[in-house]
């Protein structure tokens, strides 16, 4: 449960939406809501969740981190 006036409570979500806006949304003009939803879904599934380096993973992409985790069998970041 979130608490009022906690500046760190929404930091992860705010960071994600900031990246989404800077890397995708501000560069395009969508004609329909469905077009925007499809493009945002593709961004999340094909880039953000797989290719984009993440600070929490020691600046590795999630795919690279999963590979290291499968090879070494433990947390590597």
PDB file of N, CA and C in Angstrom:
ATOM      1  N   UNK A   1       0.841  -1.172   0.000  1.00  0.00           N
ATOM      2  CA  UNK A   1       0.000   0.000   0.000  1.00  0.00           C
ATOM      3  C   UNK A   1       0.890   1.240   0.000  1.00  0.00           C
ATOM      4  N   UNK A   2       0.585   2.182  -0.829  1.00  0.00           N
ATOM      5  CA  UNK A   2       1.405   3.384  -0.895  1.00  0.00           C
ATOM      6  C   UNK A   2       1.032   4.359   0.213  1.00  0.00           C
ATOM      7  N   UNK A   3       1.997   5.184   0.557  1.00  0.00           N
ATOM      8  CA  UNK A   3       1.781   6.193   1.587  1.00  0.00           C
ATOM      9  C   UNK A   3       1.817   7.575   0.950  1.00  0.00           C
ATOM     10  N   UNK A   4       1.104   8.494   1.528  1.00  0.00           N
ATOM     11  CA  UNK A   4       1.124   9.871   1.054  1.00  0.00           C
ATOM     12  C   UNK A   4       2.474  10.515   1.341  1.00  0.00           C
ATOM     13  N   UNK A   5       2.888  11.393   0.461  1.00  0.00           N
ATOM     14  CA  UNK A   5       4.105  12.196   0.634  1.00  0.00           C
ATOM     15  C   UNK A   5       5.375  11.362   0.655  1.00  0.00           C
ATOM     16  N   UNK A   6       5.383  10.216   0.043  1.00  0.00           N
ATOM     17  CA  UNK A   6       6.584   9.394  -0.058  1.00  0.00           C
ATOM     18  C   UNK A   6       7.163   9.589  -1.458  1.00  0.00           C
ATOM     19  N   UNK A   7       8.258  10.350  -1.597  1.00  0.00           N
ATOM     20  CA  UNK A   7       8.766  10.677  -2.931  1.00  0.00           C
ATOM     21  C   UNK A   7       9.316   9.478  -3.689  1.00  0.00           C
ATOM     22  N   UNK A   8       9.655   8.399  -3.003  1.00  0.00           N
ATOM     23  CA  UNK A   8      10.231   7.234  -3.662  1.00  0.00           C
ATOM     24  C   UNK A   8       9.192   6.184  -4.026  1.00  0.00           C
ATOM     25  N   UNK A   9       7.973   6.382  -3.589  1.00  0.00           N
ATOM     26  CA  UNK A   9       6.928   5.386  -3.765  1.00  0.00           C
ATOM     27  C   UNK A   9       6.649   5.093  -5.233  1.00  0.00           C
ATOM     28  N   UNK A  10       6.574   6.115  -6.053  1.00  0.00           N
ATOM     29  CA  UNK A  10       6.241   5.940  -7.463  1.00  0.00           C
ATOM     30  C   UNK A  10       7.443   6.123  -8.377  1.00  0.00           C
ATOM     31  N   UNK A  11       8.639   6.086  -7.850  1.00  0.00           N
ATOM     32  CA  UNK A  11       9.831   6.373  -8.642  1.00  0.00           C
ATOM     33  C   UNK A  11       9.991   5.422  -9.824  1.00  0.00           C
ATOM     34  N   UNK A  12       9.731   4.152  -9.627  1.00  0.00           N
ATOM     35  CA  UNK A  12       9.891   3.181 -10.712  1.00  0.00           C
ATOM     36  C   UNK A  12       8.892   3.447 -11.825  1.00  0.00           C
ATOM     37  N   UNK A  13       7.644   3.652 -11.470  1.00  0.00           N
ATOM     38  CA  UNK A  13       6.616   3.927 -12.476  1.00  0.00           C
ATOM     39  C   UNK A  13       6.881   5.243 -13.188  1.00  0.00           C
ATOM     40  N   UNK A  14       7.282   6.263 -12.443  1.00  0.00           N
ATOM     41  CA  UNK A  14       7.566   7.550 -13.064  1.00  0.00           C
ATOM     42  C   UNK A  14       8.753   7.453 -14.010  1.00  0.00           C
ATOM     43  N   UNK A  15       9.764   6.682 -13.646  1.00  0.00           N
ATOM     44  CA  UNK A  15      10.915   6.490 -14.520  1.00  0.00           C
ATOM     45  C   UNK A  15      10.502   5.775 -15.804  1.00  0.00           C
ATOM     46  N   UNK A  16       9.686   4.738 -15.684  1.00  0.00           N
ATOM     47  CA  UNK A  16       9.227   4.012 -16.864  1.00  0.00           C
ATOM     48  C   UNK A  16       8.458   4.929 -17.808  1.00  0.00           C
ATOM     49  N   UNK A  17       7.502   5.679 -17.272  1.00  0.00           N
ATOM     50  CA  UNK A  17       6.696   6.544 -18.130  1.00  0.00           C
ATOM     51  C   UNK A  17       7.520   7.681 -18.718  1.00  0.00           C
ATOM     52  N   UNK A  18       8.514   8.145 -18.003  1.00  0.00           N
ATOM     53  CA  UNK A  18       9.413   9.159 -18.551  1.00  0.00           C
ATOM     54  C   UNK A  18      10.176   8.602 -19.750  1.00  0.00           C
ATOM     55  N   UNK A  19      10.700   7.387 -19.607  1.00  0.00           N
ATOM     56  CA  UNK A  19      11.404   6.738 -20.723  1.00  0.00           C
ATOM     57  C   UNK A  19      10.469   6.502 -21.896  1.00  0.00           C
ATOM     58  N   UNK A  20       9.283   6.032 -21.616  1.00  0.00           N
ATOM     59  CA  UNK A  20       8.300   5.779 -22.668  1.00  0.00           C
ATOM     60  C   UNK A  20       8.000   7.050 -23.452  1.00  0.00           C
ATOM     61  N   UNK A  21       7.781   8.134 -22.750  1.00  0.00           N
ATOM     62  CA  UNK A  21       7.468   9.396 -23.422  1.00  0.00           C
ATOM     63  C   UNK A  21       8.652   9.909 -24.233  1.00  0.00           C
ATOM     64  N   UNK A  22       9.838   9.881 -23.657  1.00  0.00           N
ATOM     65  CA  UNK A  22      11.020  10.405 -24.355  1.00  0.00           C
ATOM     66  C   UNK A  22      11.424   9.551 -25.546  1.00  0.00           C
ATOM     67  N   UNK A  23      11.359   8.240 -25.402  1.00  0.00           N
ATOM     68  CA  UNK A  23      11.854   7.345 -26.440  1.00  0.00           C
ATOM     69  C   UNK A  23      10.823   6.990 -27.496  1.00  0.00           C
ATOM     70  N   UNK A  24       9.542   7.205 -27.226  1.00  0.00           N
ATOM     71  CA  UNK A  24       8.529   6.762 -28.180  1.00  0.00           C
ATOM     72  C   UNK A  24       7.454   7.802 -28.454  1.00  0.00           C
ATOM     73  N   UNK A  25       6.711   8.162 -27.458  1.00  0.00           N
ATOM     74  CA  UNK A  25       5.476   8.924 -27.648  1.00  0.00           C
ATOM     75  C   UNK A  25       5.713  10.329 -28.188  1.00  0.00           C
ATOM     76  N   UNK A  26       6.724  11.030 -27.693  1.00  0.00           N
ATOM     77  CA  UNK A  26       6.945  12.409 -28.129  1.00  0.00           C
ATOM     78  C   UNK A  26       7.403  12.506 -29.581  1.00  0.00           C
ATOM     79  N   UNK A  27       7.816  11.403 -30.163  1.00  0.00           N
ATOM     80  CA  UNK A  27       8.313  11.412 -31.541  1.00  0.00           C
ATOM     81  C   UNK A  27       7.251  11.021 -32.556  1.00  0.00           C
ATOM     82  N   UNK A  28       6.050  10.724 -32.106  1.00  0.00           N
ATOM     83  CA  UNK A  28       5.015  10.238 -33.016  1.00  0.00           C
ATOM     84  C   UNK A  28       3.693  10.949 -32.777  1.00  0.00           C
ATOM     85  N   UNK A  29       2.870  10.917 -33.804  1.00  0.00           N
ATOM     86  CA  UNK A  29       1.504  11.437 -33.702  1.00  0.00           C
ATOM     87  C   UNK A  29       0.566  10.292 -34.055  1.00  0.00           C
ATOM     88  N   UNK A  30      -0.266   9.898 -33.119  1.00  0.00           N
ATOM     89  CA  UNK A  30      -1.167   8.771 -33.329  1.00  0.00           C
ATOM     90  C   UNK A  30      -2.535   9.268 -33.766  1.00  0.00           C
ATOM     91  N   UNK A  31      -3.090   8.590 -34.761  1.00  0.00           N
ATOM     92  CA  UNK A  31      -4.417   8.963 -35.266  1.00  0.00           C
ATOM     93  C   UNK A  31      -5.532   8.359 -34.424  1.00  0.00           C
ATOM     94  N   UNK A  32      -5.280   7.174 -33.885  1.00  0.00           N
ATOM     95  CA  UNK A  32      -6.301   6.505 -33.079  1.00  0.00           C
ATOM     96  C   UNK A  32      -5.691   5.978 -31.779  1.00  0.00           C
ATOM     97  N   UNK A  33      -6.556   5.724 -30.825  1.00  0.00           N
ATOM     98  CA  UNK A  33      -6.133   5.147 -29.551  1.00  0.00           C
ATOM     99  C   UNK A  33      -5.576   3.738 -29.766  1.00  0.00           C
ATOM    100  N   UNK A  34      -6.202   2.968 -30.658  1.00  0.00           N
ATOM    101  CA  UNK A  34      -5.733   1.607 -30.941  1.00  0.00           C
ATOM    102  C   UNK A  34      -4.327   1.609 -31.524  1.00  0.00           C
ATOM    103  N   UNK A  35      -4.037   2.566 -32.387  1.00  0.00           N
ATOM    104  CA  UNK A  35      -2.702   2.678 -32.978  1.00  0.00           C
ATOM    105  C   UNK A  35      -1.665   2.974 -31.887  1.00  0.00           C
ATOM    106  N   UNK A  36      -1.996   3.864 -30.984  1.00  0.00           N
ATOM    107  CA  UNK A  36      -1.092   4.194 -29.879  1.00  0.00           C
ATOM    108  C   UNK A  36      -0.883   2.987 -28.967  1.00  0.00           C
ATOM    109  N   UNK A  37      -1.963   2.288 -28.635  1.00  0.00           N
ATOM    110  CA  UNK A  37      -1.850   1.117 -27.762  1.00  0.00           C
ATOM    111  C   UNK A  37      -0.986   0.036 -28.394  1.00  0.00           C
ATOM    112  N   UNK A  38      -1.159  -0.206 -29.680  1.00  0.00           N
ATOM    113  CA  UNK A  38      -0.368  -1.231 -30.363  1.00  0.00           C
ATOM    114  C   UNK A  38       1.108  -0.852 -30.387  1.00  0.00           C
ATOM    115  N   UNK A  39       1.407   0.411 -30.648  1.00  0.00           N
ATOM    116  CA  UNK A  39       2.792   0.861 -30.701  1.00  0.00           C
ATOM    117  C   UNK A  39       3.444   0.811 -29.320  1.00  0.00           C
ATOM    118  N   UNK A  40       2.710   1.209 -28.298  1.00  0.00           N
ATOM    119  CA  UNK A  40       3.243   1.171 -26.935  1.00  0.00           C
ATOM    120  C   UNK A  40       3.452  -0.269 -26.480  1.00  0.00           C
ATOM    121  N   UNK A  41       2.533  -1.158 -26.811  1.00  0.00           N
ATOM    122  CA  UNK A  41       2.700  -2.574 -26.472  1.00  0.00           C
ATOM    123  C   UNK A  41       3.948  -3.145 -27.147  1.00  0.00           C
ATOM    124  N   UNK A  42       4.131  -2.832 -28.425  1.00  0.00           N
ATOM    125  CA  UNK A  42       5.313  -3.312 -29.153  1.00  0.00           C
ATOM    126  C   UNK A  42       6.594  -2.759 -28.536  1.00  0.00           C
ATOM    127  N   UNK A  43       6.583  -1.499 -28.144  1.00  0.00           N
ATOM    128  CA  UNK A  43       7.752  -0.889 -27.502  1.00  0.00           C
ATOM    129  C   UNK A  43       8.104  -1.619 -26.210  1.00  0.00           C
ATOM    130  N   UNK A  44       7.099  -1.880 -25.396  1.00  0.00           N
ATOM    131  CA  UNK A  44       7.337  -2.534 -24.109  1.00  0.00           C
ATOM    132  C   UNK A  44       7.847  -3.956 -24.308  1.00  0.00           C
ATOM    133  N   UNK A  45       7.201  -4.707 -25.170  1.00  0.00           N
ATOM    134  CA  UNK A  45       7.543  -6.122 -25.339  1.00  0.00           C
ATOM    135  C   UNK A  45       8.817  -6.358 -26.142  1.00  0.00           C
ATOM    136  N   UNK A  46       9.075  -5.541 -27.157  1.00  0.00           N
ATOM    137  CA  UNK A  46      10.226  -5.817 -28.020  1.00  0.00           C
ATOM    138  C   UNK A  46      11.461  -5.011 -27.674  1.00  0.00           C
ATOM    139  N   UNK A  47      11.307  -3.917 -26.939  1.00  0.00           N
ATOM    140  CA  UNK A  47      12.477  -3.102 -26.621  1.00  0.00           C
ATOM    141  C   UNK A  47      12.682  -2.951 -25.115  1.00  0.00           C
ATOM    142  N   UNK A  48      11.730  -2.372 -24.426  1.00  0.00           N
ATOM    143  CA  UNK A  48      11.926  -2.033 -23.016  1.00  0.00           C
ATOM    144  C   UNK A  48      12.170  -3.272 -22.155  1.00  0.00           C
ATOM    145  N   UNK A  49      11.403  -4.315 -22.347  1.00  0.00           N
ATOM    146  CA  UNK A  49      11.539  -5.516 -21.520  1.00  0.00           C
ATOM    147  C   UNK A  49      12.628  -6.465 -21.985  1.00  0.00           C
ATOM    148  N   UNK A  50      13.206  -6.227 -23.154  1.00  0.00           N
ATOM    149  CA  UNK A  50      14.186  -7.195 -23.634  1.00  0.00           C
ATOM    150  C   UNK A  50      15.536  -6.592 -23.989  1.00  0.00           C
ATOM    151  N   UNK A  51      15.577  -5.417 -24.578  1.00  0.00           N
ATOM    152  CA  UNK A  51      16.822  -4.875 -25.113  1.00  0.00           C
ATOM    153  C   UNK A  51      17.381  -3.712 -24.295  1.00  0.00           C
ATOM    154  N   UNK A  52      16.519  -2.859 -23.783  1.00  0.00           N
ATOM    155  CA  UNK A  52      16.956  -1.630 -23.129  1.00  0.00           C
ATOM    156  C   UNK A  52      17.709  -1.933 -21.834  1.00  0.00           C
ATOM    157  N   UNK A  53      18.926  -1.372 -21.659  1.00  0.00           N
ATOM    158  CA  UNK A  53      19.669  -1.579 -20.410  1.00  0.00           C
ATOM    159  C   UNK A  53      18.904  -1.014 -19.213  1.00  0.00           C
ATOM    160  N   UNK A  54      18.971  -1.733 -18.102  1.00  0.00           N
ATOM    161  CA  UNK A  54      18.248  -1.342 -16.891  1.00  0.00           C
ATOM    162  C   UNK A  54      19.249  -1.081 -15.762  1.00  0.00           C
ATOM    163  N   UNK A  55      19.086   0.016 -15.065  1.00  0.00           N
ATOM    164  CA  UNK A  55      19.984   0.359 -13.960  1.00  0.00           C
ATOM    165  C   UNK A  55      19.956  -0.706 -12.866  1.00  0.00           C
ATOM    166  N   UNK A  56      18.788  -1.249 -12.583  1.00  0.00           N
ATOM    167  CA  UNK A  56      18.660  -2.254 -11.523  1.00  0.00           C
ATOM    168  C   UNK A  56      19.372  -3.561 -11.868  1.00  0.00           C
ATOM    169  N   UNK A  57      19.698  -3.748 -13.143  1.00  0.00           N
ATOM    170  CA  UNK A  57      20.377  -4.973 -13.586  1.00  0.00           C
ATOM    171  C   UNK A  57      21.838  -4.694 -13.929  1.00  0.00           C
ATOM    172  N   UNK A  58      22.420  -3.702 -13.265  1.00  0.00           N
ATOM    173  CA  UNK A  58      23.818  -3.335 -13.492  1.00  0.00           C
ATOM    174  C   UNK A  58      24.056  -2.930 -14.944  1.00  0.00           C
ATOM    175  N   UNK A  59      23.093  -2.230 -15.515  1.00  0.00           N
ATOM    176  CA  UNK A  59      23.116  -1.706 -16.887  1.00  0.00           C
ATOM    177  C   UNK A  59      23.208  -2.798 -17.944  1.00  0.00           C
ATOM    178  N   UNK A  60      22.640  -3.948 -17.632  1.00  0.00           N
ATOM    179  CA  UNK A  60      22.482  -5.009 -18.624  1.00  0.00           C
ATOM    180  C   UNK A  60      21.053  -4.978 -19.136  1.00  0.00           C
ATOM    181  N   UNK A  61      20.852  -5.519 -20.326  1.00  0.00           N
ATOM    182  CA  UNK A  61      19.481  -5.680 -20.806  1.00  0.00           C
ATOM    183  C   UNK A  61      18.871  -6.871 -20.070  1.00  0.00           C
ATOM    184  N   UNK A  62      17.559  -6.922 -19.964  1.00  0.00           N
ATOM    185  CA  UNK A  62      16.942  -8.072 -19.306  1.00  0.00           C
ATOM    186  C   UNK A  62      17.313  -9.404 -19.968  1.00  0.00           C
ATOM    187  N   UNK A  63      17.443  -9.419 -21.295  1.00  0.00           N
ATOM    188  CA  UNK A  63      17.844 -10.663 -21.967  1.00  0.00           C
ATOM    189  C   UNK A  63      19.259 -11.072 -21.579  1.00  0.00           C
ATOM    190  N   UNK A  64      20.183 -10.115 -21.542  1.00  0.00           N
ATOM    191  CA  UNK A  64      21.561 -10.423 -21.154  1.00  0.00           C
ATOM    192  C   UNK A  64      21.623 -10.877 -19.698  1.00  0.00           C
ATOM    193  N   UNK A  65      20.847 -10.233 -18.843  1.00  0.00           N
ATOM    194  CA  UNK A  65      20.816 -10.611 -17.434  1.00  0.00           C
ATOM    195  C   UNK A  65      20.265 -12.024 -17.260  1.00  0.00           C
ATOM    196  N   UNK A  66      19.187 -12.343 -17.960  1.00  0.00           N
ATOM    197  CA  UNK A  66      18.622 -13.693 -17.895  1.00  0.00           C
ATOM    198  C   UNK A  66      19.623 -14.733 -18.373  1.00  0.00           C
ATOM    199  N   UNK A  67      20.376 -14.391 -19.415  1.00  0.00           N
ATOM    200  CA  UNK A  67      21.388 -15.322 -19.923  1.00  0.00           C
ATOM    201  C   UNK A  67      22.462 -15.564 -18.858  1.00  0.00           C
ATOM    202  N   UNK A  68      22.976 -14.494 -18.255  1.00  0.00           N
ATOM    203  CA  UNK A  68      23.983 -14.658 -17.206  1.00  0.00           C
ATOM    204  C   UNK A  68      23.431 -15.425 -16.014  1.00  0.00           C
ATOM    205  N   UNK A  69      22.196 -15.168 -15.680  1.00  0.00           N
ATOM    206  CA  UNK A  69      21.562 -15.872 -14.571  1.00  0.00           C
ATOM    207  C   UNK A  69      21.450 -17.364 -14.869  1.00  0.00           C
ATOM    208  N   UNK A  70      21.123 -17.706 -16.118  1.00  0.00           N
ATOM    209  CA  UNK A  70      21.015 -19.126 -16.471  1.00  0.00           C
ATOM    210  C   UNK A  70      22.383 -19.800 -16.511  1.00  0.00           C
ATOM    211  N   UNK A  71      23.417 -19.057 -16.892  1.00  0.00           N
ATOM    212  CA  UNK A  71      24.767 -19.623 -16.955  1.00  0.00           C
ATOM    213  C   UNK A  71      25.352 -19.802 -15.558  1.00  0.00           C
ATOM    214  N   UNK A  72      25.245 -18.757 -14.724  1.00  0.00           N
ATOM    215  CA  UNK A  72      25.867 -18.794 -13.406  1.00  0.00           C
ATOM    216  C   UNK A  72      24.932 -19.263 -12.300  1.00  0.00           C
ATOM    217  N   UNK A  73      23.635 -19.258 -12.559  1.00  0.00           N
ATOM    218  CA  UNK A  73      22.671 -19.774 -11.608  1.00  0.00           C
ATOM    219  C   UNK A  73      22.481 -18.955 -10.352  1.00  0.00           C
ATOM    220  N   UNK A  74      22.873 -17.700 -10.390  1.00  0.00           N
ATOM    221  CA  UNK A  74      22.680 -16.838  -9.224  1.00  0.00           C
ATOM    222  C   UNK A  74      22.575 -15.394  -9.694  1.00  0.00           C
ATOM    223  N   UNK A  75      22.260 -14.530  -8.778  1.00  0.00           N
ATOM    224  CA  UNK A  75      22.130 -13.102  -9.084  1.00  0.00           C
ATOM    225  C   UNK A  75      23.510 -12.546  -9.433  1.00  0.00           C
ATOM    226  N   UNK A  76      23.617 -11.855 -10.563  1.00  0.00           N
ATOM    227  CA  UNK A  76      24.917 -11.366 -11.004  1.00  0.00           C
ATOM    228  C   UNK A  76      25.059  -9.859 -10.908  1.00  0.00           C
ATOM    229  N   UNK A  77      23.982  -9.149 -10.673  1.00  0.00           N
ATOM    230  CA  UNK A  77      24.082  -7.676 -10.627  1.00  0.00           C
ATOM    231  C   UNK A  77      24.418  -7.209  -9.236  1.00  0.00           C
TER     232      UNK A  77
END
